[in-house]
CSV table of C-alpha atoms and ligand atoms in Angstrom, one decimal:
chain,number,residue,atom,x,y,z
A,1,UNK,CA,55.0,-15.7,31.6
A,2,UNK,CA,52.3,-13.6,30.2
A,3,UNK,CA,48.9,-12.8,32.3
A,4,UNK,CA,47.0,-14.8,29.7
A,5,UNK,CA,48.2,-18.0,30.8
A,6,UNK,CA,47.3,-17.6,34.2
A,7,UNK,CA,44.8,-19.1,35.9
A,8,UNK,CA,42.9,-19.4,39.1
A,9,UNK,CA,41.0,-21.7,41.2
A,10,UNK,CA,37.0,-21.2,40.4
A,11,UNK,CA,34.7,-24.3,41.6
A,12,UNK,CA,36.0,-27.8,40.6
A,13,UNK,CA,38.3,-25.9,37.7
A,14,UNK,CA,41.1,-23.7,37.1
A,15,UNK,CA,39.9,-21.0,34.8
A,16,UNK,CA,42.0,-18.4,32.8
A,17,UNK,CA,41.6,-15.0,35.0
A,18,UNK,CA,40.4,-13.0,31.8
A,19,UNK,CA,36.4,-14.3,31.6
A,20,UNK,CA,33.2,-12.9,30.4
A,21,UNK,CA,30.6,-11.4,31.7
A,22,UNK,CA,26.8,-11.8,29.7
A,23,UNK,CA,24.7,-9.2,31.1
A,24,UNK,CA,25.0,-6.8,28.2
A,25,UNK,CA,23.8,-9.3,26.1
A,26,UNK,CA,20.2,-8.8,27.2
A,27,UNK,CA,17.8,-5.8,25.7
A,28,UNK,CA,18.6,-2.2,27.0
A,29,UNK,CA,18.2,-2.0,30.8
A,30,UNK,CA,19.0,-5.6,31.3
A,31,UNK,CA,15.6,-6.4,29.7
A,32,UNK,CA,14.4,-8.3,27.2
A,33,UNK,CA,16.0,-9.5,24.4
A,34,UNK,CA,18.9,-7.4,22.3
A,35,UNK,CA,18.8,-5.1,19.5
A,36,UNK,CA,21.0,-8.2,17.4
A,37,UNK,CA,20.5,-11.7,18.5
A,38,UNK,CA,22.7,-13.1,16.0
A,39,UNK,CA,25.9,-10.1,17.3
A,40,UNK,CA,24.9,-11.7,20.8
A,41,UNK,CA,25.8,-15.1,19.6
A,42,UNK,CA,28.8,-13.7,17.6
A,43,UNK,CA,30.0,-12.1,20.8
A,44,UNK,CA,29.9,-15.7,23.3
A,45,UNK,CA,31.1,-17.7,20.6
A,46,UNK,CA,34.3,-15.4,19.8
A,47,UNK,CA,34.9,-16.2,24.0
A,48,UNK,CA,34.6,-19.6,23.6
A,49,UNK,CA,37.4,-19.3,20.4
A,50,UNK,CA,39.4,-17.5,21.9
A,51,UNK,CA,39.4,-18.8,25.1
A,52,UNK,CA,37.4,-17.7,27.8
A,53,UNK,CA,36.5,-20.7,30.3
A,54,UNK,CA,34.6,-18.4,32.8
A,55,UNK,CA,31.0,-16.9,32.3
A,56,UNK,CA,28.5,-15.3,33.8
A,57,UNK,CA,25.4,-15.2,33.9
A,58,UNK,CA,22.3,-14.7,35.9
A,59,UNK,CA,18.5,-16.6,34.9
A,60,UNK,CA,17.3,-12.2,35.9
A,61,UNK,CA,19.0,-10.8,32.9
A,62,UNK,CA,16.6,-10.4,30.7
A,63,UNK,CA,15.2,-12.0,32.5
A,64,UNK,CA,15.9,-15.9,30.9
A,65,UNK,CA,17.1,-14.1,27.6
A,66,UNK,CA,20.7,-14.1,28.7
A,67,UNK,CA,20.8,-17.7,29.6
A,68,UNK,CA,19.0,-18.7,26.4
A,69,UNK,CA,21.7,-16.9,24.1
A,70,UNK,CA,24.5,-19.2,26.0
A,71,UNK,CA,22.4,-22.1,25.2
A,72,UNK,CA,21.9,-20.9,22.1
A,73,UNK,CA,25.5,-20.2,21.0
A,74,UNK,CA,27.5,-22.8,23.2
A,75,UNK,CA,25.5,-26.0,24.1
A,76,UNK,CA,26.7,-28.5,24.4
A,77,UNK,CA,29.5,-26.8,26.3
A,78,UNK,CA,33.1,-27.2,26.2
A,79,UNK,CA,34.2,-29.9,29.2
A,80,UNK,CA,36.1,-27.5,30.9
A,81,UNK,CA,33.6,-24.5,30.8
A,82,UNK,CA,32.3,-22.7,34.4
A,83,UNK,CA,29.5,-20.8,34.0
A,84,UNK,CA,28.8,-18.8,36.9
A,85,UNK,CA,25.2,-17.7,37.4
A,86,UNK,CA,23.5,-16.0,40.4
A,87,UNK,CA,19.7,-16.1,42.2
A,88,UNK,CA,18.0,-14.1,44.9
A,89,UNK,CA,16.4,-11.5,42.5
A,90,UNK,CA,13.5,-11.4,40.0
A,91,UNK,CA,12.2,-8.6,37.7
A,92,UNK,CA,9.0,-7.1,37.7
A,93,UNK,CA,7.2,-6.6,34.4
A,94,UNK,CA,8.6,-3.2,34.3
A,95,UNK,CA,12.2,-4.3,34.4
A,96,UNK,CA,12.5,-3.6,38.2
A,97,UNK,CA,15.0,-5.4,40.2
A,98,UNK,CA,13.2,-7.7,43.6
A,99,UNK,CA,14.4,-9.9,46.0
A,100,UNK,CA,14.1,-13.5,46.0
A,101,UNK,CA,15.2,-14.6,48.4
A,102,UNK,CA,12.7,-17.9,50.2
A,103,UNK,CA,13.8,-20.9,50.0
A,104,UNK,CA,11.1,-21.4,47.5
A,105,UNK,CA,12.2,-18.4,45.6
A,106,UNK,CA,16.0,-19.7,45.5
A,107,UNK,CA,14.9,-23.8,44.4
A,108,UNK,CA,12.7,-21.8,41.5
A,109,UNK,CA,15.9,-20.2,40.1
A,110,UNK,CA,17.7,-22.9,40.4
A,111,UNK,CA,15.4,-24.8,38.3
A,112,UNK,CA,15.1,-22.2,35.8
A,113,UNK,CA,19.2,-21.4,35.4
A,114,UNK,CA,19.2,-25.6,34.8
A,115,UNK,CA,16.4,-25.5,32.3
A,116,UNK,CA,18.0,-22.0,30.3
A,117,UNK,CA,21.1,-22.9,30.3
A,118,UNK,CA,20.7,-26.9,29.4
A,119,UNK,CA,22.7,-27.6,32.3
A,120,UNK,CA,21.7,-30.9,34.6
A,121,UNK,CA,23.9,-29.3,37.2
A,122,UNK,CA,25.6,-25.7,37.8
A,123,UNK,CA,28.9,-25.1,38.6
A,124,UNK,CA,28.7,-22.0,40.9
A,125,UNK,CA,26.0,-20.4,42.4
A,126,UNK,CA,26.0,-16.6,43.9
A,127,UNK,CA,23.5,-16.1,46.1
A,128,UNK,CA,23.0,-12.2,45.5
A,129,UNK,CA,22.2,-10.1,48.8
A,130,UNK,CA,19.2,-8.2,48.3
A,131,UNK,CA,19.1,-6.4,51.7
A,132,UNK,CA,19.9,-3.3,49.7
A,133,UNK,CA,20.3,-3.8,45.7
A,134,UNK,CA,23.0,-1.5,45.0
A,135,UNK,CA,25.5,-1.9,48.3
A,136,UNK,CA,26.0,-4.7,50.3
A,137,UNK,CA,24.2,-4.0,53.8
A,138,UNK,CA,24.5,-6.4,57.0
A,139,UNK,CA,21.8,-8.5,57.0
A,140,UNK,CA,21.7,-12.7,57.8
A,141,UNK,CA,21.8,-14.9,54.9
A,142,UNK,CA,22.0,-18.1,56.7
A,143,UNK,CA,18.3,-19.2,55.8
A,144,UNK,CA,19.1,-18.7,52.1
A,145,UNK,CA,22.4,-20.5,52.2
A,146,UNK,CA,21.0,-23.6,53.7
A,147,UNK,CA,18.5,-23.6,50.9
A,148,UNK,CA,21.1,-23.6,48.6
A,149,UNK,CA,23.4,-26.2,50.7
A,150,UNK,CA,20.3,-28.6,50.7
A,151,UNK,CA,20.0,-28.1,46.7
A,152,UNK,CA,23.9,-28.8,46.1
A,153,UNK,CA,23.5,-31.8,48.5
A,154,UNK,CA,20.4,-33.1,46.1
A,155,UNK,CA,23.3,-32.4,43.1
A,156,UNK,CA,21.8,-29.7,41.4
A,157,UNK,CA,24.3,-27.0,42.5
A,158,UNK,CA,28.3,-27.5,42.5
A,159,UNK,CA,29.6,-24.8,44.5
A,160,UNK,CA,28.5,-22.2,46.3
A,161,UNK,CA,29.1,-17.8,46.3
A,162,UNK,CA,28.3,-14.5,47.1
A,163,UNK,CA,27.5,-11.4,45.9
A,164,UNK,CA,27.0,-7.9,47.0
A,165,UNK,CA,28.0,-8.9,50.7
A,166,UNK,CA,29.6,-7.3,53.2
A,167,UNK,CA,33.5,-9.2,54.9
A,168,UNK,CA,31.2,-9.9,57.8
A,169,UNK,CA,28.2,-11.6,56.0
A,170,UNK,CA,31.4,-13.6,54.3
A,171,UNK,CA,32.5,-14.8,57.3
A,172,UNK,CA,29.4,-16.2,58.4
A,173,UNK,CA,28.5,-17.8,55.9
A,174,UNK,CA,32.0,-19.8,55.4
A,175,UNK,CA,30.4,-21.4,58.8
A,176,UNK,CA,27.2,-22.7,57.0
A,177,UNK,CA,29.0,-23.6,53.2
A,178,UNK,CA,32.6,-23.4,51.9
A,179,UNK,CA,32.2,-19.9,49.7
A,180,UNK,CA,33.9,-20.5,46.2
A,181,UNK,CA,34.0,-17.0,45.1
A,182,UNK,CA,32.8,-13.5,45.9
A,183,UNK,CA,31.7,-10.9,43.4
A,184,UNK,CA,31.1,-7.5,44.4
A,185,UNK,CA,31.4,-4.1,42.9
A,186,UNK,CA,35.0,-3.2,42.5
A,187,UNK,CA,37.4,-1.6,40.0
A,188,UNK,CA,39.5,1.4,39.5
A,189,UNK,CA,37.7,4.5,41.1
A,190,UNK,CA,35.4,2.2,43.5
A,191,UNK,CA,38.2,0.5,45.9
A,192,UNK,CA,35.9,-0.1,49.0
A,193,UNK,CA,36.7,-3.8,48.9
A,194,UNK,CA,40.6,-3.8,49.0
A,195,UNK,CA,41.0,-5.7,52.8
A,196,UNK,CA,38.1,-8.0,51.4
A,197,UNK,CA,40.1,-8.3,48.7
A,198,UNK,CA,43.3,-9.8,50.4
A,199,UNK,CA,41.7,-11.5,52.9
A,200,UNK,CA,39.9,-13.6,50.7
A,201,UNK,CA,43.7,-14.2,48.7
A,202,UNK,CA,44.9,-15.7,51.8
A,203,UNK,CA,41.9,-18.1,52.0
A,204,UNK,CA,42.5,-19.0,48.1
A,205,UNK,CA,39.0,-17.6,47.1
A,206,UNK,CA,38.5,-15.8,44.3
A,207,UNK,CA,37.1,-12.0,44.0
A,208,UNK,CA,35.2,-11.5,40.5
A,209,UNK,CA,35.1,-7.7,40.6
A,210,UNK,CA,31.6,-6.7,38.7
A,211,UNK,CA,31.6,-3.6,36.8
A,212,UNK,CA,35.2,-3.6,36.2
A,213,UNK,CA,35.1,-0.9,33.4
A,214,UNK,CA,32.4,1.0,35.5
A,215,UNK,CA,29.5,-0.6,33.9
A,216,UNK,CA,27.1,1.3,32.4
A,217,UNK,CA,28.9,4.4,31.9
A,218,UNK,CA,32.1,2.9,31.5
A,219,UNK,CA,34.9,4.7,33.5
A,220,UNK,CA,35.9,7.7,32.3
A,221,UNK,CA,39.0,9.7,33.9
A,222,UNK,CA,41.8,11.7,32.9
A,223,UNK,CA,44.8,10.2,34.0
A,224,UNK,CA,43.5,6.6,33.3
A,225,UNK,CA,43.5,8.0,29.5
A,226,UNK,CA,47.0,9.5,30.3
A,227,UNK,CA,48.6,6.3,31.1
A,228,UNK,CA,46.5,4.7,28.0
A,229,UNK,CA,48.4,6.4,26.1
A,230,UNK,CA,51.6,6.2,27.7
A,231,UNK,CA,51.3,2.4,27.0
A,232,UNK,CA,49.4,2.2,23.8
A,233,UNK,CA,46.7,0.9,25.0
A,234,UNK,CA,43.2,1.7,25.7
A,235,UNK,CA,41.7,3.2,28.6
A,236,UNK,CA,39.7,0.1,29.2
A,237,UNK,CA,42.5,-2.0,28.6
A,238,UNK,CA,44.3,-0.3,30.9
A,239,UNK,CA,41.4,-0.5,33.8
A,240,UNK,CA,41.3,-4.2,33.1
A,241,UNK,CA,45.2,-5.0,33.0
A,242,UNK,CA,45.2,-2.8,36.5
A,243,UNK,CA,42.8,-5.2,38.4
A,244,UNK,CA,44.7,-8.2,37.3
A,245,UNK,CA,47.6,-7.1,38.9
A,246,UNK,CA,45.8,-5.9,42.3
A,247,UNK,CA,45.5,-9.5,43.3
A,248,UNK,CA,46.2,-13.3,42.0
A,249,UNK,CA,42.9,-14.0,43.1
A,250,UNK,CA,40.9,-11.5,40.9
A,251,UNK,CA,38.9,-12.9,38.3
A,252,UNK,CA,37.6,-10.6,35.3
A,253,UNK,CA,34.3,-11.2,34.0
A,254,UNK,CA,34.0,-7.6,31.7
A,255,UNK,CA,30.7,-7.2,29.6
A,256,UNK,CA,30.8,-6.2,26.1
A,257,UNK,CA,27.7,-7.0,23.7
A,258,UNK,CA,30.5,-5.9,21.2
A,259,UNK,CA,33.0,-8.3,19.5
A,260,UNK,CA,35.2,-5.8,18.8
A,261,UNK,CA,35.4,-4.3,22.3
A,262,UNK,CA,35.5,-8.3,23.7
A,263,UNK,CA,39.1,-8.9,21.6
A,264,UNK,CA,40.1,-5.5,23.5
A,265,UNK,CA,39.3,-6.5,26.6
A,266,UNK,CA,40.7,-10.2,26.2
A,267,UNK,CA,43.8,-8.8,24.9
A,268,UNK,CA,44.4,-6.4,28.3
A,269,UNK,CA,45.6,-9.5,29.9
A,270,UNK,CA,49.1,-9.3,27.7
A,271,UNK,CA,49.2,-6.0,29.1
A,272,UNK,CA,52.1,-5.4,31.5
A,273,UNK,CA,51.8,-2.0,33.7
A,274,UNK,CA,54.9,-1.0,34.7
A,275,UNK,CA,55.5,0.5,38.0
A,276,UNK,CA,55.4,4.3,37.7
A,277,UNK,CA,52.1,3.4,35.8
A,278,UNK,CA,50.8,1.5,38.4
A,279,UNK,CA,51.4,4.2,41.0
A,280,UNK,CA,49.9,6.7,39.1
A,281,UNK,CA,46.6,4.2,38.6
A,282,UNK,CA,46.8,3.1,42.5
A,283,UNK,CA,46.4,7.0,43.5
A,284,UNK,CA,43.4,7.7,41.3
A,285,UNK,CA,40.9,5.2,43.5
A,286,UNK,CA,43.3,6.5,46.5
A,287,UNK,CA,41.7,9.9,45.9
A,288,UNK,CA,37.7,9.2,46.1
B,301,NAP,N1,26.5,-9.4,41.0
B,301,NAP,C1,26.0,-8.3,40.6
B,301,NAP,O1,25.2,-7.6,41.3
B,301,NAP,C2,26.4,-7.8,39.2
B,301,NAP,C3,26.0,-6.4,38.9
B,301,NAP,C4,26.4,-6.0,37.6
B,301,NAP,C5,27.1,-6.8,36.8
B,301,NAP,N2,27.4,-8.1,37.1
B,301,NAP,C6,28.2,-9.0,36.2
B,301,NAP,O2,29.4,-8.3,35.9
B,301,NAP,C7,29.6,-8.3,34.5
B,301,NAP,C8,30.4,-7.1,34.2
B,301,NAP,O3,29.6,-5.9,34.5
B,301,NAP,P1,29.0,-5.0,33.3
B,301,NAP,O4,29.0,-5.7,32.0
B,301,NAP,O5,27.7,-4.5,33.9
B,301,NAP,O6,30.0,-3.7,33.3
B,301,NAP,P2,31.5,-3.5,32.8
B,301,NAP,O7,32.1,-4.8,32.4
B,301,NAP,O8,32.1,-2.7,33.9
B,301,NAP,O9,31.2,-2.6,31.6
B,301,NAP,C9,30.4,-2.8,30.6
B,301,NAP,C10,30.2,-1.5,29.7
B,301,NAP,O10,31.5,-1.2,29.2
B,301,NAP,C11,31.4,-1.2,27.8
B,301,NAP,N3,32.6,-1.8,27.3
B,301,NAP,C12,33.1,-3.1,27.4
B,301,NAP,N4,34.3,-3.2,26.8
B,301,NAP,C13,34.6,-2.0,26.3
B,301,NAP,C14,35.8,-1.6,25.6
B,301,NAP,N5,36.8,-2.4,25.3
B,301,NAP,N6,35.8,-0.3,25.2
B,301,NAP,C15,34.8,0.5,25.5
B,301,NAP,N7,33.7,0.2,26.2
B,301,NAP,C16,33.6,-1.1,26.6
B,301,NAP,C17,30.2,-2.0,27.4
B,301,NAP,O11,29.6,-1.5,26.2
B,301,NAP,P3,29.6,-2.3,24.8
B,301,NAP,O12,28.6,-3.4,25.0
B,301,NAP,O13,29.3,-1.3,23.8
B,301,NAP,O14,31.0,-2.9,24.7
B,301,NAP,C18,29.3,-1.7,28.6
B,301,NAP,O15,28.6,-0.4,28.4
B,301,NAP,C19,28.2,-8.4,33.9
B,301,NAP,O16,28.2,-8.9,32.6
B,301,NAP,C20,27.5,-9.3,34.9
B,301,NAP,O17,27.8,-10.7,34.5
B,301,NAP,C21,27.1,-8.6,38.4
């Protein structure tokens, strides 16, 4: 069976493991609105075609802009569609990242991911730790989950996840909400997740690594090229391919504002690394 027709369990649906992520879509820094509205388009609707059934998103890039291009290109959405989005951050009117995290704070996002995306209810919510915005750092969340248990209880909200959190900050709050999925930085060269990893597989959770290919400065590293080559495939491919075969419970969500790198990247999932491969891949995060 080929990668492609996998799938795992995300919310209320099972999604094919190979998604998309929309951050890219917004203007340079993650703010305001792109370069080419109508490539941004192009780019979600070539998911859709092809088959991508997991998004997202967040109402911050942009901020709103990213949002609007989904509504834009995809509404109304296919039935079996989960877009993912994320609150406890706004921007500033310089593009800086702050945290949002009152209860107020968290109500007002979700209001304004319903009204950008067209939605009446989300499927998942990440709340996104702010304690420190580029690590996770200990730090209670408990006030903020109730605040999003109390909106999915009014029927605004689906299910519930995390991001940028820490294995303990994961196991408390699985005593406040059942966690749907966890997405923290993770790929290749940045491996500081792998027990998280596996101990959220035996739970049946999924991990949605972000910045699989790096993100901004994509990943660049020599013998990732050399076993590119070795398979015919690109570098990217290869980083993509490698994390779906780290765990069944990974799900890929890589962002591209390009179509052309977006049929790449959908196509890594037909990508089988063999084992000598994978070894040599396994020893390159082994190494930082
Ligand atoms: N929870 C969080 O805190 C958090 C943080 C960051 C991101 N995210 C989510 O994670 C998703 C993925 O992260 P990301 O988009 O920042 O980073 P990424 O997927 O690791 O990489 C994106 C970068 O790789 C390039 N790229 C994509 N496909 C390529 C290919 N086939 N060949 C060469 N270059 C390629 C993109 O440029 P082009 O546009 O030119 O293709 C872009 O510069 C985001 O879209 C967002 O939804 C979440």
């Amino acid at each position: 069976m080929s990668t492609a027709t996998l799938t795992y369990q995300l919310g209320d649906r099972q999604v094919p493991r190979m998604g998309y992520g929309a951050m890219q879509l917004a203007g340079k820094g993650v703010f305001g609105p792109p370069a080419d509205e109508a490539r941004a388009l192009q780019v979600l609707r070539d998911a859709i075609e092809s088959g991508v059934r997991h998004i997202d998103t967040s109402d911050f890039y942009g901020p709103h802009i990213t949002n609007q291009l989904i509504k834009k290109a995809l509404h109304p959405y296919p039935h079996d569609l989960c877009i993912v989005t994320k609150v406890g951050a706004v921007r500033n009117s310089k593009g800086g990242w702050l945290p949002a995290f009152s209860a107020e704070d968290l109500t007002r996002a979700v209001e304004d991911n319903l009204r950008n995306l067209g939605l009446e209810v989300l499927d998942v919510v990440n709340l996104r730790s702010m304690y420190d915005v580029h690590q996770p750092a200990e730090g209670t969340l408990d006030e903020q989950l109730e605040a999003l248990a109390a909106l999915r209880d009014k029927g605004l909200i689906r299910h519930i996840g995390l991001s940028n959190v820490t294995a303990k900050q994961v196991v408390d709050a699985q005593k406040i909400t059942p966690i749907a999925c966890v997405q923290n930085l993770y790929n290749l060269v940045n491996r500081k997740d792998e027990a998280l990893i596996d101990q959220l597989a035996v739970q049946e959770i999924a991990y949605v690594p972000f910045f699989p290919l790096g993100g901004f400065t994509p990943l660049q590293n020599n013998r990732l090229n050399e076993v590119a080559q070795s398979l015919g495939a690109t570098s990217m491919q290869v980083a993509l391919a490698w994390l779906l075969q780290r765990s069944p419970n990974i799900l890929l969500i890589p962002g591209t504002s390009s179509p052309q790198h977006l049929q790449e990247n959908l196509a890594a999932a037909e990508l089988k690394i063999p084992a000598e491969a994978l070894e040599t891949l396994n020893q390159i995060g082994a190494a930082q």
